[in-house]
Amino acid sequence: HAKALGGSRIEHFALHQRHELGRRMALESHLRRALERGELYLQYQPKIDLRRGTLAGFEALLRWQHPEYGIVSPDEFIPIAEETGLIVPIGEWIVGTAIRQMAAWREEGLPEVPVAVNLSARQFLQGDVVATIEHLLQGAGLGADALELELTESVSMADPERSLAIMHQLKKLGVTLSIDDFGTGYSSFSYLKRLPIDKLKIDKSFIHDMVHSADSRAIVGAIVAMAHRLNLRVVAEGVELAAQAGALRDSGCDQAQGFLYARPLDAFDAGLYLAVRPERNHLLRPSAM
Ligand code: C2E
Ligand code: MG
Ligand code: MG
Ligand code: MG
């Protein structure tokens, strides 16, 4: 090839872009049929009560198993679902599936723990989330305290007035509200104080850095202290090491979630996890599953 390096680089870049765009368009059209084809399912990741070492609940995480692409990461397809509006029917399916799963576990006589569901901005602001959730809970015969909703700061930023109103309606219903990925956005504590929320989930980037950064440990400690003063519970996400769990416990953090305790589990395995109901201190037997 006689082409200058610069030229081939540009060509390479253009090819790469076209490839990305091609994949994105393909994913979009496949995502339109993923639901009806049964390619979507939920996994459930345990959340642990840090003081007692017991199971505090699960977070439901969406998975897409495509016949050709394999497992597509939610970080890749949730934004596509958001942009296309597909998140509305998919989101309804997610909430319904999590609620029906809780009802099924109760039927089996398993202990009842709350399940948290992630809601993205569009799903939150479009459609009638409150009526949908109320209807789904009623249909399953579950109280609203069974359900927790995780919202990112971007949700309330998109349309502050409307989201505040919706949050108040959800609170009135009795659902637990938490702010996800806390620390990565721009919201101040004084802004958060105006929101009717119950919990903060500290983003995993801070938890990751705790091990080697005294600053990160100080930030996490300050978040926990401030949150408690505002009557908010605190959850740490992405806990992978016993040292992190120890530091979090020292800081007074309420709950922890991460690979140290368990990976996200298929519904069947989550049921087994519930059945053995880990009452003993998880730190003595990390990665039980
Ligand atoms: P998120 O809500 O902050 O979920 C936590 C993510 O951290 C999950 O990634 C989980 O698998 C991962 N994780 C858990 N423990 C550890 C750990 O110890 N170390 C590390 N490095 N990671 C850990 P996942 O499942 O890939 O989901 C990524 C994001 O996609 C979620 O972040 C959430 O924003 C979004 N998402 C997932 N499921 C749903 C859903 O049902 N609806 C909506 N709207 N968004 C979802
Ligand atoms: Mg979450
Ligand atoms: Mg998070
Ligand atoms: Mg996240």
mmCIF file of C-alpha atoms in Angstrom, residues 155-263:
data_model
loop_
_atom_site.group_PDB
_atom_site.id
_atom_site.type_symbol
_atom_site.label_atom_id
_atom_site.label_comp_id
_atom_site.label_asym_id
_atom_site.label_seq_id
_atom_site.Cartn_x
_atom_site.Cartn_y
_atom_site.Cartn_z
ATOM 1 C CA VAL A 155 -33.616 11.357 36.060
ATOM 2 C CA SER A 156 -34.430 14.303 38.267
ATOM 3 C CA MET A 157 -32.267 16.641 36.190
ATOM 4 C CA ALA A 158 -34.158 15.920 32.962
ATOM 5 C CA ASP A 159 -37.405 17.465 34.216
ATOM 6 C CA PRO A 160 -37.085 18.528 37.872
ATOM 7 C CA GLU A 161 -40.692 19.623 38.417
ATOM 8 C CA ARG A 162 -42.323 16.590 36.900
ATOM 9 C CA SER A 163 -39.920 14.095 38.428
ATOM 10 C CA LEU A 164 -40.401 15.603 41.878
ATOM 11 C CA ALA A 165 -44.168 15.206 41.486
ATOM 12 C CA ILE A 166 -43.803 11.583 40.344
ATOM 13 C CA MET A 167 -41.425 10.810 43.212
ATOM 14 C CA HIS A 168 -43.958 12.158 45.693
ATOM 15 C CA GLN A 169 -46.679 9.966 44.173
ATOM 16 C CA LEU A 170 -44.432 6.904 44.406
ATOM 17 C CA LYS A 171 -43.576 7.730 48.014
ATOM 18 C CA LYS A 172 -47.270 8.057 48.779
ATOM 19 C CA LEU A 173 -47.754 4.613 47.298
ATOM 20 C CA GLY A 174 -45.134 3.328 49.751
ATOM 21 C CA VAL A 175 -42.321 2.445 47.362
ATOM 22 C CA THR A 176 -38.706 2.918 48.531
ATOM 23 C CA LEU A 177 -36.726 5.370 46.393
ATOM 24 C CA SER A 178 -32.965 5.440 46.049
ATOM 25 C CA ILE A 179 -30.480 7.517 44.095
ATOM 26 C CA ASP A 180 -28.140 5.268 42.107
ATOM 27 C CA ASP A 181 -24.487 5.925 41.185
ATOM 28 C CA PHE A 182 -24.336 8.726 43.741
ATOM 29 C CA GLY A 183 -21.269 10.920 43.433
ATOM 30 C CA THR A 184 -20.926 10.730 39.665
ATOM 31 C CA GLY A 185 -23.471 13.457 38.925
ATOM 32 C CA TYR A 186 -23.756 17.051 39.984
ATOM 33 C CA SER A 187 -26.391 17.027 42.658
ATOM 34 C CA SER A 188 -25.578 18.633 45.952
ATOM 35 C CA PHE A 189 -26.885 17.446 49.287
ATOM 36 C CA SER A 190 -29.034 20.563 49.498
ATOM 37 C CA TYR A 191 -30.717 19.551 46.253
ATOM 38 C CA LEU A 192 -31.096 15.934 47.366
ATOM 39 C CA LYS A 193 -32.712 17.068 50.573
ATOM 40 C CA ARG A 194 -35.677 18.326 48.542
ATOM 41 C CA LEU A 195 -36.261 14.913 47.004
ATOM 42 C CA PRO A 196 -38.464 12.382 48.819
ATOM 43 C CA ILE A 197 -35.802 9.672 48.735
ATOM 44 C CA ASP A 198 -34.885 6.997 51.274
ATOM 45 C CA LYS A 199 -31.481 5.797 50.149
ATOM 46 C CA LEU A 200 -28.239 6.662 48.407
ATOM 47 C CA LYS A 201 -26.152 4.163 46.509
ATOM 48 C CA ILE A 202 -22.522 5.253 46.436
ATOM 49 C CA ASP A 203 -21.064 4.696 42.988
ATOM 50 C CA LYS A 204 -18.651 1.805 42.623
ATOM 51 C CA SER A 205 -15.821 4.071 41.429
ATOM 52 C CA PHE A 206 -15.481 5.460 44.984
ATOM 53 C CA ILE A 207 -15.619 1.985 46.498
ATOM 54 C CA HIS A 208 -12.951 0.811 44.072
ATOM 55 C CA ASP A 209 -10.618 3.662 45.015
ATOM 56 C CA MET A 210 -11.098 3.220 48.783
ATOM 57 C CA VAL A 211 -8.379 0.597 48.981
ATOM 58 C CA HIS A 212 -5.544 2.804 47.794
ATOM 59 C CA SER A 213 -6.867 6.328 48.286
ATOM 60 C CA ALA A 214 -7.294 7.967 51.688
ATOM 61 C CA ASP A 215 -9.230 10.726 49.908
ATOM 62 C CA SER A 216 -11.789 8.247 48.610
ATOM 63 C CA ARG A 217 -12.150 6.730 52.076
ATOM 64 C CA ALA A 218 -12.717 10.232 53.441
ATOM 65 C CA ILE A 219 -15.295 10.997 50.740
ATOM 66 C CA VAL A 220 -17.182 7.769 51.414
ATOM 67 C CA GLY A 221 -17.097 8.433 55.161
ATOM 68 C CA ALA A 222 -18.409 11.966 54.620
ATOM 69 C CA ILE A 223 -21.187 10.783 52.297
ATOM 70 C CA VAL A 224 -22.322 8.208 54.860
ATOM 71 C CA ALA A 225 -22.256 10.709 57.740
ATOM 72 C CA MET A 226 -24.087 13.401 55.791
ATOM 73 C CA ALA A 227 -26.648 10.954 54.411
ATOM 74 C CA HIS A 228 -27.407 9.680 57.905
ATOM 75 C CA ARG A 229 -27.903 13.223 59.156
ATOM 76 C CA LEU A 230 -30.466 13.623 56.387
ATOM 77 C CA ASN A 231 -32.104 10.367 57.446
ATOM 78 C CA LEU A 232 -31.035 8.462 54.346
ATOM 79 C CA ARG A 233 -29.773 4.877 54.327
ATOM 80 C CA VAL A 234 -26.574 4.222 52.377
ATOM 81 C CA VAL A 235 -25.696 1.332 50.078
ATOM 82 C CA ALA A 236 -22.217 0.725 48.677
ATOM 83 C CA GLU A 237 -22.081 -0.875 45.220
ATOM 84 C CA GLY A 238 -19.212 -2.741 43.616
ATOM 85 C CA VAL A 239 -17.772 -4.171 46.842
ATOM 86 C CA GLU A 240 -15.173 -6.731 45.770
ATOM 87 C CA LEU A 241 -12.743 -6.915 48.678
ATOM 88 C CA ALA A 242 -13.073 -7.720 52.367
ATOM 89 C CA ALA A 243 -10.956 -4.622 53.075
ATOM 90 C CA GLN A 244 -13.581 -2.447 51.388
ATOM 91 C CA ALA A 245 -16.358 -4.116 53.367
ATOM 92 C CA GLY A 246 -14.437 -3.543 56.584
ATOM 93 C CA ALA A 247 -13.835 0.137 55.850
ATOM 94 C CA LEU A 248 -17.478 0.551 54.852
ATOM 95 C CA ARG A 249 -18.667 -1.049 58.060
ATOM 96 C CA ASP A 250 -16.379 1.260 60.055
ATOM 97 C CA SER A 251 -17.877 4.246 58.256
ATOM 98 C CA GLY A 252 -21.382 3.152 59.283
ATOM 99 C CA CYS A 253 -22.542 2.307 55.758
ATOM 100 C CA ASP A 254 -25.799 0.329 55.939
ATOM 101 C CA GLN A 255 -25.729 -2.093 53.021
ATOM 102 C CA ALA A 256 -23.225 -3.472 50.538
ATOM 103 C CA GLN A 257 -23.525 -5.152 47.182
ATOM 104 C CA GLY A 258 -20.795 -6.632 45.027
ATOM 105 C CA PHE A 259 -18.830 -9.625 43.842
ATOM 106 C CA LEU A 260 -17.434 -10.149 47.371
ATOM 107 C CA TYR A 261 -20.888 -11.428 48.360
ATOM 108 C CA ALA A 262 -22.381 -12.622 45.118
ATOM 109 C CA ARG A 263 -22.534 -11.920 41.394
#
